[in-house]
Short mmCIF file of C-alpha atoms and ligand atoms in Angstrom, two decimals:
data_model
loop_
_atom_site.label_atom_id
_atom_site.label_comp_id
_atom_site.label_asym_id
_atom_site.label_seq_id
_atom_site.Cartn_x
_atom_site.Cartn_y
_atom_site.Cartn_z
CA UNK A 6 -4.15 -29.66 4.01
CA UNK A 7 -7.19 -28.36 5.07
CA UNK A 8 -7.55 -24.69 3.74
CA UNK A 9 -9.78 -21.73 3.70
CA UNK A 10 -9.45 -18.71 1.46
CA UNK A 11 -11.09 -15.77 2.38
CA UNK A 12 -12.20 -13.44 -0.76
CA UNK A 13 -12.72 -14.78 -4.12
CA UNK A 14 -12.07 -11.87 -5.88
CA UNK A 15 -9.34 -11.94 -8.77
CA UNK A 16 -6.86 -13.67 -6.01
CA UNK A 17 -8.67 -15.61 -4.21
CA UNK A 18 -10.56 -17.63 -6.28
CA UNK A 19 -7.29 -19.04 -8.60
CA UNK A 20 -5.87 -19.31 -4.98
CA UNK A 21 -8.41 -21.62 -4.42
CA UNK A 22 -9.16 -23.60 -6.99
CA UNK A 23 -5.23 -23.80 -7.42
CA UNK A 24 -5.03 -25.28 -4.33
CA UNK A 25 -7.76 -27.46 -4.73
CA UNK A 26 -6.22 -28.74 -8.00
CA UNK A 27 -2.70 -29.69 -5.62
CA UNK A 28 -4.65 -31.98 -3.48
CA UNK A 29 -6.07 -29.78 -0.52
CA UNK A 30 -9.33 -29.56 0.75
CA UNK A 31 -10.67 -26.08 -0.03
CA UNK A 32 -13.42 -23.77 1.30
CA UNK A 33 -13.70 -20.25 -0.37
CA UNK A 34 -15.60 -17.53 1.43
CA UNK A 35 -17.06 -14.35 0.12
CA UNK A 36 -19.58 -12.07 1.09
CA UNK A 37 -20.61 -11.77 -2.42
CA UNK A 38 -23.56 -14.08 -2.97
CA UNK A 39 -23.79 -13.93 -6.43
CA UNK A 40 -19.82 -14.56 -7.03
CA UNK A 41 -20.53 -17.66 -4.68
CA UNK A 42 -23.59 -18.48 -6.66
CA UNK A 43 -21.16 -18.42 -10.02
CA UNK A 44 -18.29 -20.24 -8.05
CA UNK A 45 -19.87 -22.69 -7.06
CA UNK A 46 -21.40 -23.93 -10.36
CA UNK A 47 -17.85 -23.90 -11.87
CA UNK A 48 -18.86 -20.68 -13.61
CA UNK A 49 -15.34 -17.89 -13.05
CA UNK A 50 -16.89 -14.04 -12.06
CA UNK A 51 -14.16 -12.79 -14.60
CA UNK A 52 -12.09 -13.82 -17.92
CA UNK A 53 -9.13 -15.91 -16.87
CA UNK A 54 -7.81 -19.01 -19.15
CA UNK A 55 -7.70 -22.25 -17.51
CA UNK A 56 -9.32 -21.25 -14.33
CA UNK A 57 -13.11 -22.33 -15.45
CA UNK A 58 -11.33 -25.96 -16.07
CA UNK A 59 -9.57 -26.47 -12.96
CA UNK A 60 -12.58 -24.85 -10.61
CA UNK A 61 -14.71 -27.57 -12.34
CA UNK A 62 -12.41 -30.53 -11.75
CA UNK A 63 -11.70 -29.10 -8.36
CA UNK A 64 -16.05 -28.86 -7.62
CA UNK A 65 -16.27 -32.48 -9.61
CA UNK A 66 -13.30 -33.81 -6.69
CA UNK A 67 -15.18 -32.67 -4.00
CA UNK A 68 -12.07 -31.17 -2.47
CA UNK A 69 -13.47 -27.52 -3.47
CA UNK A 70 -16.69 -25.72 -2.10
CA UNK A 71 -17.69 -21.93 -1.61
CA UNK A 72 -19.59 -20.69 0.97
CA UNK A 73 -20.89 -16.73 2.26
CA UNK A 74 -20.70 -17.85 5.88
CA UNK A 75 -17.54 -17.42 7.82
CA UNK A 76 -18.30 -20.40 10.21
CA UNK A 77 -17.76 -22.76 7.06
CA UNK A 78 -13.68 -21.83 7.41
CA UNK A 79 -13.93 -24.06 11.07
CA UNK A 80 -12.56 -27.20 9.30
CA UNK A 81 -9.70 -25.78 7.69
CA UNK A 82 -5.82 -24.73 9.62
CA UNK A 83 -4.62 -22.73 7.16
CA UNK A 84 -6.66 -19.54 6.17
CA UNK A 85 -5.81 -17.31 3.60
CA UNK A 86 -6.67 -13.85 3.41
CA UNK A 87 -7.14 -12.35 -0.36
CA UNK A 88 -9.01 -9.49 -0.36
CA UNK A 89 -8.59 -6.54 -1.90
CA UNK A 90 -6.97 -3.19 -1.12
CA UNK A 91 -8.30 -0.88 -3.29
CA UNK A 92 -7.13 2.93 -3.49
CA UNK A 93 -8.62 4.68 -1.19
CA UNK A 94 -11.13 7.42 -2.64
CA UNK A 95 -9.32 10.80 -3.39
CA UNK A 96 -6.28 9.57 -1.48
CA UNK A 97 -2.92 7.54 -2.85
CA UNK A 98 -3.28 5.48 0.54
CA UNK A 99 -4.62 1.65 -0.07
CA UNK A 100 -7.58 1.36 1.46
CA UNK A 101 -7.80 -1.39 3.98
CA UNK A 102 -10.92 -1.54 5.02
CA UNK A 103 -11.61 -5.63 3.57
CA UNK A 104 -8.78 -7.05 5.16
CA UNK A 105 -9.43 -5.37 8.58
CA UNK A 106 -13.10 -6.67 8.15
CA UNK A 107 -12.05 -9.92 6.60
CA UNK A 108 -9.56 -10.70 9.87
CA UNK A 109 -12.49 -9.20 12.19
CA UNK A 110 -14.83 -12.15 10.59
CA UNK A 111 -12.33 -14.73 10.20
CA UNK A 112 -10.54 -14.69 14.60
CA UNK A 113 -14.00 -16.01 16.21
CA UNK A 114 -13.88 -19.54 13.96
CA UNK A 115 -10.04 -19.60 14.76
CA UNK A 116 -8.90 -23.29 16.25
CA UNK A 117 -5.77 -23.65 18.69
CA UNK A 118 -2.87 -23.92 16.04
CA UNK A 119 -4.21 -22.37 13.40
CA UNK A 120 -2.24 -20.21 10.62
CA UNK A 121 -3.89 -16.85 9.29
CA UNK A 122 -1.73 -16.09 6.13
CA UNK A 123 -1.75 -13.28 4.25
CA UNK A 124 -1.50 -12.57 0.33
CA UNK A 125 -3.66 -9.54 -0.45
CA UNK A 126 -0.94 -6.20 -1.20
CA UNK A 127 -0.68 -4.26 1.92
CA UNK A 128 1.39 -1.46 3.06
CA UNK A 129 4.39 -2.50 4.90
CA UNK A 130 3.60 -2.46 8.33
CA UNK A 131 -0.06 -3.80 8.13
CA UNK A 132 1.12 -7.54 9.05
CA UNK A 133 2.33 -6.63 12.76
CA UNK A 134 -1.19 -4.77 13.27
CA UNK A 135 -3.11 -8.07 12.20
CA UNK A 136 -0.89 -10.34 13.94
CA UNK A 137 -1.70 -8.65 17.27
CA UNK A 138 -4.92 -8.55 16.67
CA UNK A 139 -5.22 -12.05 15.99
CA UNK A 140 -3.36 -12.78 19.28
CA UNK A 141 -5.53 -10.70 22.00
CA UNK A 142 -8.56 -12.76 20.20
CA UNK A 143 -6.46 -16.86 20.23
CA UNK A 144 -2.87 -16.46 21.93
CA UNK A 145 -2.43 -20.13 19.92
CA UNK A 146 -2.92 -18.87 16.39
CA UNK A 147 -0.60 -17.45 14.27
CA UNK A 148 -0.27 -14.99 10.85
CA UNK A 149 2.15 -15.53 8.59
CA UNK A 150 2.79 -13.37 5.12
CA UNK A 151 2.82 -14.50 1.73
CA UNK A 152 2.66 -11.99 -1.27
CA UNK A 153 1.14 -13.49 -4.50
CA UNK A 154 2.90 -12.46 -8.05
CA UNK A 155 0.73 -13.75 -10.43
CA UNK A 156 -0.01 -12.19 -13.49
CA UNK A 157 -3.67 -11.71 -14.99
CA UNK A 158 -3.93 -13.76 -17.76
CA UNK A 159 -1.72 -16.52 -16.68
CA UNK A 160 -3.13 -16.68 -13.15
CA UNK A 161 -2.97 -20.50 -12.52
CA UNK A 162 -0.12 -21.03 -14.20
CA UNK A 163 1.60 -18.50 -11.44
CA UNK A 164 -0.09 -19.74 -8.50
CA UNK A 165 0.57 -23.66 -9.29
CA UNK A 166 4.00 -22.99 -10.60
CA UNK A 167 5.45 -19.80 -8.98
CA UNK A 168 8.53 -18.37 -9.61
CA UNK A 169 9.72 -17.61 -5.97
CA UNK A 170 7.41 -18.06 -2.96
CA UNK A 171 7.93 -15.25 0.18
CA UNK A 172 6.99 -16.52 3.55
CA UNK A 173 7.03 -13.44 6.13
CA UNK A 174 7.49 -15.01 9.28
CA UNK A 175 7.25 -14.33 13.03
CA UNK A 176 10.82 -14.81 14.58
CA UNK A 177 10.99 -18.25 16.57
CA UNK A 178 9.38 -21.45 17.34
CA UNK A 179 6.55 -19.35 15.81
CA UNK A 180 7.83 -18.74 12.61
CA UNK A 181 9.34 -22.09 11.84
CA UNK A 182 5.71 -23.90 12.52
CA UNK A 183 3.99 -21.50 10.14
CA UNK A 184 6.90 -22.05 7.72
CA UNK A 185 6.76 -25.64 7.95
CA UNK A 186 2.71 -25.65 7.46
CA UNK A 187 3.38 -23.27 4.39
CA UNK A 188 5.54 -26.17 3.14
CA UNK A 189 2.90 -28.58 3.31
CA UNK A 190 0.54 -26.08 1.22
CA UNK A 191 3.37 -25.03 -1.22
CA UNK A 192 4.98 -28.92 -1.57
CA UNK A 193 4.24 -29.71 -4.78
CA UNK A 194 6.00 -26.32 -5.90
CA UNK A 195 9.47 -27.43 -3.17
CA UNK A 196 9.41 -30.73 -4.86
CA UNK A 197 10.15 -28.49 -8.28
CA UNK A 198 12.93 -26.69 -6.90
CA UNK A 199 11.19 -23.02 -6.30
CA UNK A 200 12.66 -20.86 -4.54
CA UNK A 201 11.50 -19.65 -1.29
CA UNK A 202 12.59 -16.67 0.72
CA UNK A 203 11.74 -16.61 4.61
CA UNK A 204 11.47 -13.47 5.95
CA UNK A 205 10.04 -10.81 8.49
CA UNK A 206 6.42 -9.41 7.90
CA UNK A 207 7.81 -6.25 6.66
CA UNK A 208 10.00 -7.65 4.44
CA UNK A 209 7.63 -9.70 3.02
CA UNK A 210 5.69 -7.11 2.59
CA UNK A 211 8.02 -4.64 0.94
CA UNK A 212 8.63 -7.60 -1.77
CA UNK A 213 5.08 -7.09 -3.00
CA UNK A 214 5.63 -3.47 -3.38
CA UNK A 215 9.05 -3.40 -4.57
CA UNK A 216 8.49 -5.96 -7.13
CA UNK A 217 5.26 -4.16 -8.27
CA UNK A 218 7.15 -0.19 -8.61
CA UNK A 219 10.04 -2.18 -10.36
CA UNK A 220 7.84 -3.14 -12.82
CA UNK A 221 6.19 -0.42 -13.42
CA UNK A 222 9.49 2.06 -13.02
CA UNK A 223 10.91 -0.14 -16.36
CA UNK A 224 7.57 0.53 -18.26
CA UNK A 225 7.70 3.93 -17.63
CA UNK A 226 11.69 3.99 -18.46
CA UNK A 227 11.00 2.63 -21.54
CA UNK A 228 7.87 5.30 -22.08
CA UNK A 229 10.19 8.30 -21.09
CA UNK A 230 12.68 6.65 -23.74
CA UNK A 231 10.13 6.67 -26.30
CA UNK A 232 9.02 10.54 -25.42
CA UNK A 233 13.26 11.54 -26.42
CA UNK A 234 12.60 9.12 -29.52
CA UNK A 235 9.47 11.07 -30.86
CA UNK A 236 11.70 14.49 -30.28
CA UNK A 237 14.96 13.00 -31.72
CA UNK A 238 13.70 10.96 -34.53
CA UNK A 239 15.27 7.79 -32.73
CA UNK A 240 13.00 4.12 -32.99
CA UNK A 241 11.92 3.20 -29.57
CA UNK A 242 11.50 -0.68 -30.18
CA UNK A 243 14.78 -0.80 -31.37
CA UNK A 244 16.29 0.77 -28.41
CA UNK A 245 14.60 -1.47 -26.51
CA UNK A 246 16.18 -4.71 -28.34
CA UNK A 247 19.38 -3.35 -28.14
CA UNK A 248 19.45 -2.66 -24.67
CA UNK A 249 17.04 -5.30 -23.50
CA UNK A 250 20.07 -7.93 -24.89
CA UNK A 251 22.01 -6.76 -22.00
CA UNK A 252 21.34 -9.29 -19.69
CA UNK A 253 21.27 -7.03 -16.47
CA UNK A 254 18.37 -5.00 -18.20
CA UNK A 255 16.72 -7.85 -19.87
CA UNK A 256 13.99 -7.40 -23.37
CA UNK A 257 10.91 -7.95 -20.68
CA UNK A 258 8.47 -5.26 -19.26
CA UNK A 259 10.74 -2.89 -21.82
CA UNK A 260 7.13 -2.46 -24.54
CA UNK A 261 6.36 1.28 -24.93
CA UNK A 262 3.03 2.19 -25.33
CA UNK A 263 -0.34 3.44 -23.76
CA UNK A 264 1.44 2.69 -20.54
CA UNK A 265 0.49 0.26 -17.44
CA UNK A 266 -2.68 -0.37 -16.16
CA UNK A 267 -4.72 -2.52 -14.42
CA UNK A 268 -5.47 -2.91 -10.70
CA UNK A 269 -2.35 -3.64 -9.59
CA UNK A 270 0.77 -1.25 -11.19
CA UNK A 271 -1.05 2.20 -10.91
CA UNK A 272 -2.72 1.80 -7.29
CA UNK A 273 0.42 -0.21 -5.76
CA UNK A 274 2.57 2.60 -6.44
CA UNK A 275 0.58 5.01 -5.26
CA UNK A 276 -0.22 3.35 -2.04
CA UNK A 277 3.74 3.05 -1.76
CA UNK A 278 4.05 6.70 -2.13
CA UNK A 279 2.10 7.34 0.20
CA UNK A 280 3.34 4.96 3.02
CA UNK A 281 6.87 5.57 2.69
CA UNK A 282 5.58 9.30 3.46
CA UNK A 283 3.84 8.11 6.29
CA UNK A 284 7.10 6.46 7.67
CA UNK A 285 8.52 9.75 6.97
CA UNK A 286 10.61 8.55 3.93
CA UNK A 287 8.98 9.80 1.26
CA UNK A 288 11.59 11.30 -0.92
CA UNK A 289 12.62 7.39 -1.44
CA UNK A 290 10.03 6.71 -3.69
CA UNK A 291 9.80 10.20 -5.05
CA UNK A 292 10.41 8.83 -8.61
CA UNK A 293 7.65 7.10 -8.52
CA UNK A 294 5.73 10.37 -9.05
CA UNK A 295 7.57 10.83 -11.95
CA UNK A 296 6.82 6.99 -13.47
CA UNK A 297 2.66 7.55 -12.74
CA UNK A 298 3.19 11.11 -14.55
CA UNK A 299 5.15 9.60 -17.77
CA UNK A 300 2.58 6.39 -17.57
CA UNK A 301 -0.78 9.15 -17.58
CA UNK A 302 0.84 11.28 -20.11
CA UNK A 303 1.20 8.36 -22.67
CA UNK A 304 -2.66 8.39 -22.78
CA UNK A 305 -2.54 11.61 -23.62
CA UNK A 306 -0.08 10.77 -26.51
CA UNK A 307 -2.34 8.70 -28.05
CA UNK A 308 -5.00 10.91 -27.99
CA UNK A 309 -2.88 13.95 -29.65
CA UNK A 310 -1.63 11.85 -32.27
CA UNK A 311 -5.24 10.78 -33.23
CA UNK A 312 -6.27 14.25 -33.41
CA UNK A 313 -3.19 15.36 -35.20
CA UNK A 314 -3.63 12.98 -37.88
CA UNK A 315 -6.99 14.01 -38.23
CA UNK A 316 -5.93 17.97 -38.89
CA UNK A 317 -6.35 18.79 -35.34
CA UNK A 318 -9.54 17.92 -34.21
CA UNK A 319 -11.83 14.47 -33.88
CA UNK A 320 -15.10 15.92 -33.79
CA UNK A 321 -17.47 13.99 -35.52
CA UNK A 322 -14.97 11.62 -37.06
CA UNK A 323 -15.21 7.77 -36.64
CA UNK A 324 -12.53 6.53 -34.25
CA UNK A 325 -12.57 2.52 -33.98
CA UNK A 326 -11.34 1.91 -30.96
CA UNK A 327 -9.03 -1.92 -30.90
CA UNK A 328 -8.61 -2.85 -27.47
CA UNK A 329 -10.24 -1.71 -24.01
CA UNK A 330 -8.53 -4.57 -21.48
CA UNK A 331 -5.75 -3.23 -19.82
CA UNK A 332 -3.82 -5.96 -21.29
CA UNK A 333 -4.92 -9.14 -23.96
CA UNK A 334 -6.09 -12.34 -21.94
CA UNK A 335 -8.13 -10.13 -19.68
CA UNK A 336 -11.41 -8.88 -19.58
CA UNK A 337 -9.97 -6.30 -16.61
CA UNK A 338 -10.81 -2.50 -17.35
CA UNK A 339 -9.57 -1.61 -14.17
CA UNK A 340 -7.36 1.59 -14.65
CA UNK A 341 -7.32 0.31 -18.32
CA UNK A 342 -5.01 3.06 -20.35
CA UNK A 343 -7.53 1.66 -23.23
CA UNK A 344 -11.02 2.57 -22.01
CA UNK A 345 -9.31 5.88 -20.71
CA UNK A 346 -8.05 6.97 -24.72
CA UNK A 347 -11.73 5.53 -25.41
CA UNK A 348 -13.76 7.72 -23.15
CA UNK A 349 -11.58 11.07 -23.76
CA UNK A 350 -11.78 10.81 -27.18
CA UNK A 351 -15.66 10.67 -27.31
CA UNK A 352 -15.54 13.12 -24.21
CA UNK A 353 -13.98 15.78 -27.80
CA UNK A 354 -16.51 14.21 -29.30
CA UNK A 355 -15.59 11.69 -31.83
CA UNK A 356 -17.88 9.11 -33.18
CA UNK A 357 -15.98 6.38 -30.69
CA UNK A 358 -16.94 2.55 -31.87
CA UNK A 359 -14.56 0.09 -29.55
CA UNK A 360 -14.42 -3.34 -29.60
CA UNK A 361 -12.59 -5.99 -27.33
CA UNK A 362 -12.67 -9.79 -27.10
CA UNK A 363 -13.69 -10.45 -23.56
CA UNK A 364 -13.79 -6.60 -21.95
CA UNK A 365 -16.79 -5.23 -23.69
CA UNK A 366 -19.53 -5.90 -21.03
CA UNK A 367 -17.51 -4.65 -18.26
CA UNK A 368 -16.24 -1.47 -20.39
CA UNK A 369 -20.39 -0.91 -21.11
CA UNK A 370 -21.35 -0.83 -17.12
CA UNK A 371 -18.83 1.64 -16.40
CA UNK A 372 -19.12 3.93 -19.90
CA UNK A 373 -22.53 2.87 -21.24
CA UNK A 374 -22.01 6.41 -23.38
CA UNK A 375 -19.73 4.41 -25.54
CA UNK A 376 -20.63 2.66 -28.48
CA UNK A 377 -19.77 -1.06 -28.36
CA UNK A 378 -19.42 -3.99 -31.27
CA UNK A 379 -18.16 -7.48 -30.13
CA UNK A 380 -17.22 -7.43 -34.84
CA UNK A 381 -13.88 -6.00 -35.80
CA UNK A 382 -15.61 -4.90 -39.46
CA UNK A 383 -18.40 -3.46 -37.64
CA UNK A 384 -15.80 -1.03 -35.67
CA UNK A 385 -13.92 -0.44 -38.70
CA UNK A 386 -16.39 -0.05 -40.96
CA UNK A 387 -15.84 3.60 -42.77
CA UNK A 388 -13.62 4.55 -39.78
CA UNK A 389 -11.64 7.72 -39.79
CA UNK A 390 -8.87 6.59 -37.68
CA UNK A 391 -8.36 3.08 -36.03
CA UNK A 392 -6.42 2.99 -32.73
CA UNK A 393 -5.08 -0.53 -31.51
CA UNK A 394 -5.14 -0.10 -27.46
CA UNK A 395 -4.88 -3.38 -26.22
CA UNK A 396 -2.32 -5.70 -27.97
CA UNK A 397 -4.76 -8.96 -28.37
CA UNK A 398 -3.56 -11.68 -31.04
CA UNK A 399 -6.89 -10.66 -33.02
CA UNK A 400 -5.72 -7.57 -33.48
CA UNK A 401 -1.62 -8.35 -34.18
CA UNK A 402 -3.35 -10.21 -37.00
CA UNK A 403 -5.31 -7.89 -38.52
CA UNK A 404 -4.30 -7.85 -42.50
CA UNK A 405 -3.88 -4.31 -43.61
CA UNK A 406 -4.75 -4.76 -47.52
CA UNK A 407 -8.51 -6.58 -46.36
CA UNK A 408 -8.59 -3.81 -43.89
CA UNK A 409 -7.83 -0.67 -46.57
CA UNK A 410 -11.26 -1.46 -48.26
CA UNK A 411 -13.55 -0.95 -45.05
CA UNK A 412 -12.57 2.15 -44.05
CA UNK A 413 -12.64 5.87 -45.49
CA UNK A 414 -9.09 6.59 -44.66
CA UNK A 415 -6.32 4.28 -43.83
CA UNK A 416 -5.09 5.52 -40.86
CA UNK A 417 -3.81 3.68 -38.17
CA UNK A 418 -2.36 4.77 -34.33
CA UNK A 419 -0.79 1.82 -33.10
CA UNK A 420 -0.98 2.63 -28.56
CA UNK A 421 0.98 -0.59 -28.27
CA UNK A 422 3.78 -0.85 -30.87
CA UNK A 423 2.28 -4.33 -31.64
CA UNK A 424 2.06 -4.23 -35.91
CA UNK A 425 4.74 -4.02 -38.23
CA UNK A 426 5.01 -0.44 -39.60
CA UNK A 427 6.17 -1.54 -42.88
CA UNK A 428 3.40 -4.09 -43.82
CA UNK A 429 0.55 -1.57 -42.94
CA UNK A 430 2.25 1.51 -45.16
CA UNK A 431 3.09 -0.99 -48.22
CA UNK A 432 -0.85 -1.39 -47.92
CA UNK A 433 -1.07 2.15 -48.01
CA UNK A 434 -1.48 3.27 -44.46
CA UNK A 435 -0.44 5.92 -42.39
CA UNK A 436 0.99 4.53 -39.59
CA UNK A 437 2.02 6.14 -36.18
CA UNK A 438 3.45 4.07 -33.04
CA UNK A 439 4.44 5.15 -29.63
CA UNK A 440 7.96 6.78 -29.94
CA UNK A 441 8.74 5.34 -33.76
CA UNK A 442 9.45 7.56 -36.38
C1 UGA B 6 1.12 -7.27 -12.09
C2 UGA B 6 2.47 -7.95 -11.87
O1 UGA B 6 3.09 -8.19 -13.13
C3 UGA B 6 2.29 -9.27 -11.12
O2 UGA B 6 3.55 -9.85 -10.86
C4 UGA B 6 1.57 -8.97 -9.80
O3 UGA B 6 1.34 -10.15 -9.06
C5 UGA B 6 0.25 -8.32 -10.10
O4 UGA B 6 0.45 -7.10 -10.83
C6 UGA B 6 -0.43 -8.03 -8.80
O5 UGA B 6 0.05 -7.17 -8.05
O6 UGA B 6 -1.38 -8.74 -8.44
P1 UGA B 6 -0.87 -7.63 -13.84
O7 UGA B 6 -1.56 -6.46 -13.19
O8 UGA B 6 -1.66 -8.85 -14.15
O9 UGA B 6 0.36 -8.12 -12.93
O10 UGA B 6 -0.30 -7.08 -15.20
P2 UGA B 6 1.13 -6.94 -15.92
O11 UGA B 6 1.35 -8.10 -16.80
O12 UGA B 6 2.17 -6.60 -14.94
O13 UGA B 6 0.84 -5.68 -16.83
C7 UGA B 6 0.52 -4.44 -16.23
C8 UGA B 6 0.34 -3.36 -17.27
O14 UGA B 6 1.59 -3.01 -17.84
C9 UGA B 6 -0.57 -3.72 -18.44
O15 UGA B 6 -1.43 -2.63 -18.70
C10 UGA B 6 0.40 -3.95 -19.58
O16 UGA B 6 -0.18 -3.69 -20.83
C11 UGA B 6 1.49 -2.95 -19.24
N1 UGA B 6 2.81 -3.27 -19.84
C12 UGA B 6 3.44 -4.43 -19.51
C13 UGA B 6 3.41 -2.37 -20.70
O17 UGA B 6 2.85 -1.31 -21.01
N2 UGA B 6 4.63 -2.67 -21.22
C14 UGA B 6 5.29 -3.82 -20.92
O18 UGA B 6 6.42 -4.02 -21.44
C15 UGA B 6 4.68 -4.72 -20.05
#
């Protein structure tokens, strides 16, 4: 197939290589020159394993190029739209401002046949509104809907192998052409038995979201679970096992912790809230209220217990901070529950040093006030307190005895229930978790 993808953020550019890597013939557009500069010489904007590999095999094939100008998308039949939809600026709403503009760019280059489909998240209703705008511009082109579900982190995996693929769909002859030319895109994923659910725009829509607040409703169960544990005296982590070996509740998306992050989770729910009171439904996703308000207030556990074991204030005291990713195998700070602990603990005015595998440069543009060191000892080094935020393998590993000799007191606040509380107080630390005794 012949395919453009328009937007190379996070999305769009795995989208693209992706499908480059299946055997299409791929043109990515952005307005950004400088992520079209990187792109194009097989260099990825962001921190994503696997994805510099298959964008350089894909550039090597030939079957992958970037461009900034719109009119490159002419040879392609399929166009993608993966923009983002950011929160809108002291509002819940999404703000929709790219895809509008992206649409707006992409009808004048539209051929007779072609298919517009869309993947960025989008409140329900935002399909139908595209679709007729493409058709007062090319009665002959179509829009179908196709929510993406990958994960950061394992972002080509998802996209070349997903678990379920959602095709919102016009009703009629309509619908079954753009299904059948998402079947040519999506073969090689048919041919290994995925499933695939065709739908109505606002169904496929609602998928996105629903599978987004369903997420993020079990983290924040599993938070409000560990809140009764730190009152009660109960283990968290154990509860989790125990129930998570029910199979209708399932072990996954059941960690306690900082809480979800990233910039997905926090703004999708939002933007849901906020819709559904649009449609005049919003006591339907009232609870989601309630699981931003126990996600934010985990934060502010962390930061409580830091000060606590420090005899009730920070100030002046060396914090190391482990962790500012919103989760490992990222270099993503957006909405990162770790650079927010980070930032309010040197906001009371402790001697913050963080660290992070990949997220340090991005965590230094948007809080240059921090301290930074890419060397665990460095952070450590004569610490008062060390708080693991994000739960990268570096940091899983860390060896408490080698650890007890760099700093001035062995305490550790564990924001992701990721060590094993008995190894690090044999070596003689204090050790707090998230909703462990
Ligand atoms: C999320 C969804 O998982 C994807 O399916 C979806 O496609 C994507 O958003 C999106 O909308 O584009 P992602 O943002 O990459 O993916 O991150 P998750 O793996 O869902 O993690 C989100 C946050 O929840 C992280 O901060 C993570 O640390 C936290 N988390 C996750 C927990 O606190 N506890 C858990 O048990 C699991």
């Amino acid at each position: 197939m012949k395919i453009s993808v328009i937007g190379c953020g996070y999305l769009g550019a795995v989208h693209a290589a992706s499908m480059a890597e299946l055997g299409h013939d791929v043109v990515g557009i952005d307005i950004d020159e400088a992520k079209i500069a990187a792109l194009s010489e097989g260099r990825a904007p962001f921190f994503e394993p696997g994805l510099p590999e298959i964008l350089q095999s894909a550039l090597a094939s030939g079957r992958l190029t970037f461009s900034t100008d719109f009119a490159a998308v002419g040879g392609a039949t399929v166009h993608f739209v993966a923009v983002g939809t950011p929160q809108k600026p002291g509002e819940y709403a999404a703000d929709l401002t790219y895809v509008n503009a992206a649409v707006d760019a992409l009808v004048p280059h539209l051929k007779d046949g072609d298919l517009v489909v869309g993947k960025s998240t989008v409140p329900v209703g935002t399909a139908a509104a595209l679709s007729a705008r493409i058709y007062a511009n090319n009665q002959t082109a179509s829009l179908a809907w196709n929510p993406e579900f990958l994960r950061e982190g394992f972002a080509v995996k998802d996209t070349i192998s997903p678990d379920r693929l959602v095709y919102g769909v016009p009703a009629g002859e309509t619908g079954e052409r753009a299904s059948a030319l998402l079947d040519e895109v999506y073969a090689a994923a048919l041919q290994n038995d995925t499933p695939r659910v065709v739908t109505d725009f606002a169904t496929a829509e609602l998928v996105k979201v629903a599978a987004n607040a369903f997420l993020a409703t079990k983290i924040s169960f599993i938070n409000a679970m560990a809140e009764i544990a730190e009152v009660s005296g109960a283990d968290v982590t154990s509860l989790a096992d125990a129930i998570g070996y029910d199979a209708r509740i399932g072990r996954r998306f059941l960690n306690a912790g900082v809480g979800f992050g990233g910039g997905c989770l926090p703004k999708d729910i939002r933007a849901f809230s906020a819709r559904a009171e649009e449609l005049g439904r919003g006591e339907s996703v009232a609870f989601l209220k309630e699981v931003d308000a126990i996600n934010l207030r985990r934060r502010q556990r962390v930061v409580d217990l830091v000060k606590e074991e420090l005899g009730g204030q920070v100030y002046k005291k060396k914090v190391a901070v482990l962790g500012l990713a919103f989760k490992p195998d990222s270099d993503d700070i957006r909405d990162s529950p770790a650079l927010d602990v980070a930032v309010q603990l040197h906001g009371l005015g402790a001697e913050v040093v963080a660290t992070d595998p990949e997220a340090i440069e991005n965590s230094r543009k948007r809080h240059p006030q921090l301290l930074f060191t890419d060397n665990i000892d460095t952070a450590v080094n004569r610490a008062d307190a060390i708080v693991v935020l994000t739960e990268w393998k570096q940091f899983r590993e860390l060896d408490p005895v080698a650890l007890a000799e760099k700093v001035d007191n062995p305490l550790i606040i564990d924001g992701r229930n990721c060590l094993d509380p008995g190894r690090w107080r044999t070596a003689g630390w204090t050790y707090r978790g998230m909703g462990r005794p």
